[in-house]
Amino acid sequence: MQLNESHERYWQKNLNITAMLLAIWFVVTFVVAYFARELSFTFFGWPFSFWMGAQGALAIYVVIIVYYAMYMGRLDEEHGVAEEMED
């Protein structure tokens, strides 16, 4: 299948947002955990390393999912590949 210019731009934008969100996921999951002992300041009354592991990472994962879904919905509409909703 030959991709036209619109499909190539769609795919490139999809790859860019996926790479960016995966980088954020990697930092939240691995980098913060690796440096947890050095993160010794308090955040909302809890040690930041504990808060990030118990609450912060989960909250950031949800934000990543919501942002990706909204971004891809707009991108689908922009390139004319959005799914039509039936009533």
mmCIF file with all atom_site columns, C-alpha atoms in Angstrom, residues 1 6-7 23 25-26 31-32 36-37 41 45 47 50 61-62 72 77 85:
data_model
loop_
_atom_site.group_PDB
_atom_site.id
_atom_site.type_symbol
_atom_site.label_atom_id
_atom_site.label_alt_id
_atom_site.label_comp_id
_atom_site.label_asym_id
_atom_site.label_entity_id
_atom_site.label_seq_id
_atom_site.pdbx_PDB_ins_code
_atom_site.Cartn_x
_atom_site.Cartn_y
_atom_site.Cartn_z
_atom_site.occupancy
_atom_site.B_iso_or_equiv
_atom_site.pdbx_formal_charge
_atom_site.auth_seq_id
_atom_site.auth_comp_id
_atom_site.auth_asym_id
_atom_site.auth_atom_id
_atom_site.pdbx_PDB_model_num
ATOM 1  C CA . MET A 1 1  ? 0.000   0.000  0.000  1.00 0.00 ? 1  MET A CA 1
ATOM 2  C CA . SER A 1 6  ? -1.314  13.010 4.651  1.00 0.00 ? 6  SER A CA 1
ATOM 3  C CA . HIS A 1 7  ? -0.790  9.436  5.863  1.00 0.00 ? 7  HIS A CA 1
ATOM 4  C CA . ALA A 1 23 ? 10.221  9.040  27.437 1.00 0.00 ? 23 ALA A CA 1
ATOM 5  C CA . TRP A 1 25 ? 6.929   7.086  31.229 1.00 0.00 ? 25 TRP A CA 1
ATOM 6  C CA . PHE A 1 26 ? 10.562  5.912  31.390 1.00 0.00 ? 26 PHE A CA 1
ATOM 7  C CA . VAL A 1 31 ? 14.763  7.403  36.728 1.00 0.00 ? 31 VAL A CA 1
ATOM 8  C CA . VAL A 1 32 ? 12.749  8.618  39.714 1.00 0.00 ? 32 VAL A CA 1
ATOM 9  C CA . ALA A 1 36 ? 14.677  7.902  45.101 1.00 0.00 ? 36 ALA A CA 1
ATOM 10 C CA . ARG A 1 37 ? 17.126  8.136  47.988 1.00 0.00 ? 37 ARG A CA 1
ATOM 11 C CA . PHE A 1 41 ? 12.408  16.641 50.199 1.00 0.00 ? 41 PHE A CA 1
ATOM 12 C CA . GLY A 1 45 ? 3.713   16.176 53.801 1.00 0.00 ? 45 GLY A CA 1
ATOM 13 C CA . PRO A 1 47 ? 8.801   12.120 51.428 1.00 0.00 ? 47 PRO A CA 1
ATOM 14 C CA . PHE A 1 50 ? 7.374   7.620  48.721 1.00 0.00 ? 50 PHE A CA 1
ATOM 15 C CA . TYR A 1 61 ? 0.256   7.327  33.933 1.00 0.00 ? 61 TYR A CA 1
ATOM 16 C CA . VAL A 1 62 ? -3.412  8.337  33.882 1.00 0.00 ? 62 VAL A CA 1
ATOM 17 C CA . MET A 1 72 ? -5.014  10.990 18.765 1.00 0.00 ? 72 MET A CA 1
ATOM 18 C CA . GLU A 1 77 ? -10.158 14.214 12.831 1.00 0.00 ? 77 GLU A CA 1
ATOM 19 C CA . MET A 1 85 ? -20.163 7.277  16.259 1.00 0.00 ? 85 MET A CA 1
#
